[in-house]
XYZ file of N, CA and C in Angstrom:
579
model
N -0.096 -8.072 22.477
C -1.264 -7.986 21.547
C -0.756 -7.636 20.081
N 0.204 -6.777 20.010
C 0.748 -6.395 18.695
C 1.395 -7.605 18.007
N 2.117 -8.428 18.752
C 2.693 -9.584 18.183
C 1.672 -10.547 17.609
N 0.579 -10.756 18.371
C -0.495 -11.618 17.926
C -1.184 -11.035 16.681
N -1.363 -9.747 16.698
C -2.068 -9.075 15.572
C -1.172 -9.211 14.235
N 0.156 -8.998 14.390
C 0.992 -9.114 13.185
C 1.014 -10.616 12.723
N 1.034 -11.507 13.674
C 0.959 -12.965 13.264
C -0.339 -13.266 12.507
N -1.411 -12.742 12.982
C -2.722 -12.995 12.335
C -2.674 -12.343 10.899
N -2.153 -11.162 10.801
C -2.153 -10.468 9.503
C -1.266 -11.270 8.530
N -0.151 -11.752 8.935
C 0.819 -12.503 8.089
C 0.184 -13.773 7.619
N -0.775 -14.382 8.342
C -1.395 -15.653 7.986
C -2.494 -15.452 6.980
N -2.881 -14.254 6.659
C -4.006 -14.039 5.771
C -3.611 -14.488 4.323
N -4.590 -15.118 3.629
C -4.375 -15.493 2.251
C -4.554 -14.262 1.316
N -5.279 -13.263 1.777
C -5.442 -12.076 0.986
C -5.922 -10.919 1.900
N -5.588 -9.678 1.542
C -6.009 -8.530 2.301
C -5.944 -7.324 1.377
N -6.752 -6.315 1.692
C -6.660 -5.021 1.001
C -6.039 -4.002 1.978
N -5.012 -3.303 1.413
C -4.270 -2.301 2.239
C -4.338 -0.951 1.548
N -5.008 0.030 2.210
C -5.169 1.387 1.618
C -4.428 2.357 2.460
N -3.647 3.225 1.864
C -2.854 4.191 2.570
C -3.028 5.630 2.034
N -3.094 6.548 2.919
C -3.115 7.982 2.483
C -2.176 8.769 3.367
N -1.217 9.415 2.715
C -0.224 10.289 3.438
C -0.555 11.723 3.140
N -0.687 12.567 4.160
C -0.942 13.965 3.966
C 0.224 14.737 4.611
N 0.897 15.494 3.738
C 1.967 16.365 4.236
C 1.504 17.563 4.939
N 2.309 18.182 5.730
C 1.978 19.393 6.503
C 1.495 20.530 5.561
N 2.084 20.599 4.291
C 1.801 21.598 3.366
C 0.562 21.316 2.529
N -0.130 20.172 2.782
C -1.358 19.829 2.088
C -1.125 18.841 0.948
N 0.011 18.609 0.511
C 0.285 17.606 -0.563
C -0.120 16.239 0.026
N -0.570 15.348 -0.869
C -0.937 14.004 -0.422
C -0.605 12.970 -1.466
N -0.525 11.707 -1.010
C -0.346 10.543 -1.828
C -1.174 9.483 -1.288
N -1.683 8.552 -2.180
C -2.471 7.440 -1.692
C -2.076 6.211 -2.469
N -2.269 5.020 -1.796
C -2.098 3.751 -2.490
C -3.233 2.832 -2.061
N -3.532 1.886 -2.938
C -4.471 0.770 -2.599
C -3.898 -0.505 -3.208
N -3.698 -1.515 -2.361
C -3.148 -2.769 -2.826
C -4.077 -3.962 -2.338
N -4.456 -4.799 -3.303
C -5.137 -6.035 -2.946
C -4.108 -7.158 -3.164
N -3.792 -7.902 -2.139
C -2.619 -8.720 -2.210
C -2.737 -10.073 -1.510
N -1.982 -11.043 -1.953
C -1.780 -12.328 -1.225
C -0.588 -12.287 -0.373
N 0.104 -11.147 -0.373
C 1.311 -10.921 0.475
C 2.494 -11.766 0.021
N 2.450 -12.371 -1.145
C 3.490 -13.207 -1.657
C 4.053 -12.676 -2.974
N 3.244 -12.740 -3.992
C 3.687 -12.321 -5.318
C 2.643 -11.974 -6.282
N 1.395 -11.904 -5.828
C 0.257 -11.556 -6.642
C -0.503 -10.374 -6.030
N -0.738 -9.355 -6.779
C -1.486 -8.141 -6.225
C -1.895 -7.189 -7.345
N -2.846 -6.414 -7.014
C -3.196 -5.224 -7.854
C -2.894 -4.027 -6.998
N -2.304 -2.998 -7.632
C -1.800 -1.896 -6.832
C -2.060 -0.597 -7.626
N -2.481 0.425 -6.972
C -2.751 1.789 -7.571
C -2.133 2.792 -6.650
N -1.371 3.754 -7.224
C -0.902 4.860 -6.422
C -1.315 6.147 -7.126
N -1.566 7.176 -6.366
C -2.020 8.495 -6.911
C -1.533 9.626 -6.022
N -1.394 10.813 -6.561
C -0.885 11.928 -5.806
C -1.596 13.234 -6.074
N -1.330 14.203 -5.232
C -1.978 15.484 -5.308
C -1.652 16.304 -6.600
N -0.633 15.914 -7.265
C -0.276 16.680 -8.492
C -0.894 15.985 -9.783
N -1.728 14.954 -9.514
C -2.417 14.284 -10.637
C -1.910 13.038 -11.144
N -0.745 12.634 -10.602
C -0.090 11.388 -11.071
C -0.874 10.157 -10.616
N -0.797 9.117 -11.423
C -1.493 7.813 -11.136
C -0.666 6.694 -11.780
N -0.505 5.615 -11.060
C 0.166 4.492 -11.544
C -0.645 3.251 -11.118
N -0.914 2.380 -12.185
C -1.567 1.117 -11.879
C -0.629 -0.048 -12.179
N -0.611 -1.044 -11.265
C 0.214 -2.214 -11.474
C -0.516 -3.470 -11.071
N -0.358 -4.547 -11.873
C -0.798 -5.860 -11.515
C 0.406 -6.751 -11.577
N 0.709 -7.451 -10.473
C 1.844 -8.384 -10.459
C 1.234 -9.762 -10.243
N 1.679 -10.640 -11.168
C 1.270 -12.033 -11.086
C 2.561 -12.844 -11.206
N 3.102 -13.307 -10.100
C 4.338 -14.056 -10.065
C 5.439 -13.284 -10.647
N 6.013 -13.690 -11.750
C 7.223 -13.039 -12.380
C 6.830 -12.038 -13.440
N 5.593 -11.607 -13.560
C 5.166 -10.709 -14.575
C 4.447 -9.446 -13.980
N 4.889 -8.293 -14.425
C 4.201 -7.054 -14.056
C 3.441 -6.546 -15.272
N 2.215 -6.014 -14.990
C 1.463 -5.194 -15.945
C 1.375 -3.818 -15.361
N 1.904 -2.826 -16.083
C 2.017 -1.441 -15.588
C 1.312 -0.463 -16.483
N 0.585 0.521 -15.821
C -0.030 1.544 -16.635
C 0.043 2.889 -15.876
N 1.105 3.729 -16.189
C 1.110 5.072 -15.599
C 0.313 6.039 -16.358
N -0.154 7.105 -15.803
C -0.824 8.123 -16.561
C 0.240 9.155 -17.038
N -0.159 10.118 -17.867
C 0.706 10.974 -18.483
C 1.552 11.885 -17.402
N 0.824 12.264 -16.379
C 1.497 13.063 -15.337
C 2.548 12.224 -14.552
N 2.299 10.998 -14.287
C 3.228 10.126 -13.691
C 4.490 9.938 -14.566
N 4.299 9.797 -15.827
C 5.434 9.691 -16.764
C 6.228 10.968 -16.729
N 5.585 12.127 -16.736
C 6.255 13.400 -16.724
C 7.064 13.512 -15.526
N 6.545 13.223 -14.350
C 7.244 13.284 -13.039
C 8.390 12.315 -13.000
N 8.314 11.249 -13.761
C 9.401 10.224 -13.768
C 10.474 10.589 -14.786
N 10.319 11.728 -15.447
C 11.381 12.192 -16.387
C 11.185 11.724 -17.781
N 10.051 11.078 -18.102
C 9.799 10.637 -19.473
C 9.384 11.806 -20.347
N 9.943 11.882 -21.577
C 9.537 12.921 -22.530
C 8.134 12.547 -23.045
N 7.159 13.323 -22.737
C 5.756 13.022 -23.123
C 5.255 13.986 -24.207
N 6.145 14.723 -24.806
C 5.734 15.631 -25.829
C 5.026 14.854 -26.950
N 3.785 15.332 -27.281
C 3.019 14.718 -28.335
C 2.266 13.439 -27.939
N 2.423 12.989 -26.738
C 1.786 11.794 -26.294
C 0.408 12.090 -25.687
N -0.529 11.192 -25.797
C -1.874 11.340 -25.247
C -1.860 10.437 -24.009
N -2.992 10.587 -23.243
C -3.174 9.722 -22.026
C -3.058 8.316 -22.462
N -2.381 7.510 -21.702
C -2.106 6.175 -21.931
C -3.308 5.188 -21.560
N -3.737 4.359 -22.574
C -4.736 3.368 -22.194
C -4.093 1.935 -22.164
N -2.951 1.800 -22.726
C -2.347 0.475 -22.775
C -1.636 0.076 -21.493
N -1.667 -1.212 -21.200
C -0.879 -1.786 -20.047
C 0.390 -2.302 -20.713
N 1.562 -2.106 -20.040
C 2.838 -2.666 -20.523
C 3.120 -3.933 -19.714
N 3.351 -5.029 -20.445
C 3.711 -6.279 -19.765
C 5.244 -6.384 -19.738
N 5.837 -6.625 -18.564
C 7.238 -6.795 -18.423
C 7.597 -7.747 -17.400
N 8.779 -8.511 -17.517
C 9.148 -9.421 -16.438
C 9.561 -8.596 -15.225
N 9.311 -9.178 -14.024
C 9.637 -8.579 -12.793
C 11.193 -8.657 -12.662
N 11.760 -7.555 -12.249
C 13.195 -7.511 -12.109
C 13.528 -7.910 -10.599
N 14.045 -9.121 -10.421
C 14.258 -9.583 -9.025
C 15.299 -8.701 -8.297
N 16.177 -8.046 -9.012
C 17.248 -7.236 -8.388
C 16.708 -5.851 -7.918
N 15.576 -5.456 -8.468
C 15.063 -4.139 -8.113
C 14.457 -4.128 -6.717
N 14.767 -3.051 -6.014
C 14.275 -2.925 -4.665
C 12.737 -2.517 -4.777
N 11.956 -3.000 -3.878
C 10.580 -2.603 -3.831
C 10.416 -1.110 -3.658
N 9.561 -0.471 -4.429
C 9.253 0.913 -4.385
C 10.268 1.822 -5.015
N 11.469 1.342 -5.417
C 12.411 2.239 -6.012
C 11.976 2.765 -7.345
N 11.133 2.110 -8.025
C 10.531 2.615 -9.288
C 9.048 2.869 -9.180
N 8.545 2.972 -7.923
C 7.156 3.254 -7.752
C 6.261 2.005 -7.708
N 6.862 0.828 -7.935
C 6.091 -0.425 -7.999
C 6.103 -1.038 -6.596
N 5.217 -2.020 -6.404
C 5.257 -2.815 -5.138
C 5.664 -4.194 -5.420
N 6.156 -4.887 -4.345
C 6.448 -6.291 -4.470
C 5.408 -7.168 -3.850
N 4.182 -6.546 -3.568
C 3.022 -7.243 -3.088
C 3.083 -7.614 -1.623
N 4.098 -7.141 -0.886
C 4.231 -7.499 0.530
C 3.981 -6.253 1.465
N 3.744 -6.611 2.695
C 3.609 -5.521 3.710
C 4.373 -5.964 4.991
N 5.152 -5.130 5.563
C 5.932 -5.599 6.717
C 5.188 -5.582 8.054
N 4.520 -6.654 8.307
C 3.788 -6.759 9.571
C 4.861 -7.138 10.679
N 5.494 -6.190 11.297
C 6.561 -6.407 12.228
C 6.339 -5.597 13.520
N 6.606 -6.198 14.673
C 6.418 -5.525 15.925
C 7.717 -4.671 16.191
N 7.465 -3.565 16.857
C 8.589 -2.694 17.213
C 8.067 -1.754 18.353
N 9.004 -1.025 18.989
C 8.642 0.001 19.984
C 7.928 -0.541 21.216
N 7.354 0.431 21.887
C 6.616 0.113 23.124
C 5.135 0.434 22.919
N 4.267 -0.540 23.205
C 2.816 -0.343 23.047
C 2.145 -0.089 24.396
N 1.224 0.840 24.334
C 0.389 1.171 25.516
C -1.065 1.057 25.138
N -1.855 0.313 25.898
C -3.333 0.091 25.555
C -4.063 1.449 25.794
N -4.957 1.675 24.835
C -5.754 2.866 24.805
C -7.274 2.494 25.004
N -8.067 3.273 24.247
C -9.548 3.123 24.389
C -10.070 2.003 23.488
N -11.240 1.498 23.900
C -11.997 0.548 23.135
C -12.745 1.344 22.029
N -12.976 0.665 20.904
C -13.707 1.417 19.818
C -14.316 0.389 18.893
N -14.666 0.825 17.690
C -15.261 -0.058 16.707
C -14.581 0.271 15.325
N -14.364 -0.797 14.519
C -13.909 -0.665 13.170
C -14.306 -1.949 12.430
N -14.685 -1.764 11.162
C -14.982 -2.948 10.387
C -16.095 -3.800 10.861
N -17.020 -3.066 11.576
C -18.190 -3.848 12.120
C -17.932 -4.602 13.412
N -16.716 -4.429 14.060
C -16.489 -5.152 15.246
C -15.787 -4.333 16.257
N -15.595 -4.888 17.490
C -14.964 -4.178 18.570
C -13.483 -4.148 18.339
N -12.774 -3.063 18.659
C -11.366 -2.907 18.588
C -10.792 -2.337 19.851
N -9.503 -2.429 20.008
C -8.744 -1.791 21.066
C -7.680 -0.996 20.427
N -7.464 0.263 20.938
C -6.411 1.122 20.419
C -5.149 0.870 21.178
N -4.110 0.699 20.401
C -2.729 0.543 20.977
C -1.844 1.710 20.443
N -1.264 2.439 21.335
C -0.385 3.532 20.959
C 1.028 3.101 21.079
N 1.791 3.142 19.960
C 3.186 2.594 19.927
C 4.129 3.776 19.665
N 5.152 3.843 20.536
C 6.203 4.742 20.350
C 7.517 3.959 20.142
N 8.453 4.562 19.441
C 9.743 3.887 19.136
C 10.821 4.867 19.384
N 11.835 4.455 20.144
C 12.921 5.359 20.457
C 13.748 5.765 19.218
N 13.643 4.984 18.102
C 14.260 5.351 16.861
C 13.581 6.548 16.157
N 12.328 6.757 16.565
C 11.540 7.847 15.943
C 10.884 8.665 17.077
N 11.643 9.671 17.618
C 11.234 10.324 18.828
C 10.062 11.256 18.550
N 9.819 11.695 17.278
C 8.722 12.669 17.051
C 7.494 11.983 16.547
N 7.513 10.709 16.226
C 6.334 10.069 15.647
C 5.631 9.144 16.590
N 4.362 8.980 16.347
C 3.516 8.059 17.186
C 2.613 7.233 16.243
N 2.501 5.972 16.550
C 1.681 5.000 15.772
C 0.478 4.661 16.657
N -0.718 4.728 16.064
C -1.927 4.321 16.765
C -2.521 3.139 15.992
N -2.585 1.984 16.626
C -3.168 0.801 16.000
C -4.563 0.556 16.502
N -5.468 0.158 15.624
C -6.786 -0.298 16.033
C -6.828 -1.821 15.705
N -6.927 -2.635 16.787
C -6.835 -4.099 16.658
C -8.125 -4.736 17.066
N -8.646 -5.639 16.310
C -9.906 -6.313 16.640
C -9.817 -7.148 17.985
N -10.792 -7.015 18.757
C -10.806 -7.806 20.012
C -11.882 -8.956 19.965
N -12.557 -9.031 18.821
C -13.504 -10.181 18.627
C -13.000 -10.961 17.392
N -12.960 -12.288 17.533
C -12.495 -13.113 16.434
C -10.998 -13.005 16.407
N -10.408 -13.090 15.158
C -8.965 -12.939 14.992
C -8.556 -11.486 15.302
N -7.332 -11.358 15.828
C -6.880 -9.962 16.235
C -6.336 -9.183 14.996
N -7.159 -9.071 13.959
C -6.711 -8.313 12.754
C -6.494 -6.869 13.071
N -5.548 -6.264 12.394
C -5.309 -4.838 12.472
C -6.261 -4.178 11.508
N -7.080 -3.260 11.932
C -8.027 -2.533 11.058
C -7.421 -1.245 10.568
N -6.616 -0.574 11.410
C -6.068 0.776 10.963
C -4.849 1.029 11.748
N -3.867 1.678 11.083
C -2.721 2.214 11.764
C -2.573 3.665 11.316
N -2.456 4.622 12.305
C -2.245 6.024 12.023
C -0.876 6.392 12.500
N -0.046 6.926 11.599
C 1.271 7.466 12.050
C 1.231 8.948 11.933
N 1.601 9.622 13.024
C 1.553 11.088 13.037
C 2.935 11.592 13.477
N 3.470 12.586 12.709
C 4.749 13.236 13.020
C 4.492 14.758 12.813
N 5.437 15.591 13.098
C 5.312 17.031 12.744
C 5.262 17.326 11.255
N 5.777 16.419 10.462
C 5.859 16.635 9.000
C 4.664 16.075 8.203
N 4.120 14.941 8.636
C 3.050 14.299 7.879
C 2.229 13.403 8.737
N 1.067 12.960 8.176
C 0.190 11.998 8.775
C -0.113 10.911 7.758
N 0.022 9.642 8.250
C -0.122 8.532 7.350
C -1.225 7.638 7.911
N -2.279 7.334 7.204
C -3.370 6.496 7.637
C -3.441 5.214 6.748
N -3.198 4.111 7.372
C -3.282 2.794 6.646
C -4.450 2.013 7.181
N -5.350 1.559 6.242
C -6.447 0.742 6.605
C -6.374 -0.628 6.002
N -6.821 -1.581 6.701
C -6.800 -2.991 6.243
C -8.227 -3.553 6.197
N -8.544 -4.221 5.116
C -9.934 -4.764 5.014
C -9.938 -6.014 4.119
N -11.136 -6.526 3.894
C -11.324 -7.738 2.994
C -10.430 -8.874 3.428
N -10.404 -9.127 4.788
C -9.510 -10.147 5.322
C -9.850 -11.486 4.820
N -8.925 -12.118 4.130
C -9.085 -13.515 3.650
C -10.120 -13.753 2.616
N -10.707 -12.729 1.988
C -11.689 -12.955 0.917
C -10.954 -13.291 -0.352
N -11.597 -13.958 -1.344
C -10.884 -14.323 -2.563
C -10.119 -13.154 -3.227
N -8.955 -13.423 -3.696
C -8.086 -12.424 -4.226
C -8.562 -11.786 -5.546
N -9.000 -12.616 -6.452
C -9.568 -12.148 -7.735
C -8.650 -11.187 -8.463
N -7.374 -11.458 -8.568
C -6.455 -10.602 -9.318
C -5.999 -11.368 -10.546
N -6.221 -10.788 -11.722
C -5.759 -11.415 -13.001
C -5.237 -10.334 -13.903
N -4.637 -10.749 -15.049
C -4.063 -9.821 -15.973
C -5.176 -8.992 -16.620
N -4.788 -7.808 -17.126
C -5.737 -6.877 -17.795
C -6.343 -7.696 -19.018
N -7.636 -7.453 -19.255
C -8.354 -8.176 -20.277
C -8.117 -7.606 -21.722
N -7.578 -6.401 -21.780
C -7.352 -5.744 -23.139
C -6.246 -4.749 -23.004
N -5.835 -4.254 -24.205
C -4.772 -3.180 -24.326
C -3.503 -3.503 -23.588
N -3.014 -4.744 -23.794
C -1.709 -5.133 -23.251
C -0.666 -5.234 -24.332
N 0.473 -4.560 -24.120
C 1.583 -4.602 -25.020
C 2.817 -4.988 -24.255
N 3.775 -5.659 -24.973
C 5.025 -6.021 -24.355
C 5.991 -4.889 -24.386
N 6.735 -4.729 -23.294
C 7.734 -3.689 -23.200
C 8.846 -4.017 -24.216
N 9.142 -3.007 -25.041
C 10.182 -3.300 -26.071
C 11.564 -3.529 -25.325
N 12.346 -4.413 -25.768
C 13.591 -4.698 -25.100
C 14.498 -5.359 -25.983
């Protein structure tokens, strides 16, 4: 069933992926990405210390807008700067690894792994789901709980990962609805180079 669910998710023309990670000490981080899973998406990340980063990727161009706290945490000298309203337009660096600079490449790894055990029936996204609990010998302390639709396409509605250190909840929605991602309408500047 996990293989079929991953196949269905990969075939989507667009999907919204929202993630919230909560650490044992209470710190948290969240992301929201609306994507075609190829090279066009809108992405926002935020954290418990007040940082926020917005990104729009359209093919080979990124539009990026970090807030002041994000710039400070990234080591940028922000003395005398005010909160940023401008978007910076820059070419995508094909050599950069996804997430190494806090940006996304608009993809999500829908890949099967570990051993799945069927759990309880439930409801998510307005339809019936089945819970699948997945364990992986590579991660002895963590457990993944998938909620997969049992009506219509076997879309994944939610994945919860729990370990002694943190809990990660990823939800999927807006399956196949129009992407509607475009460049910012104002306050766009080119990155000096």
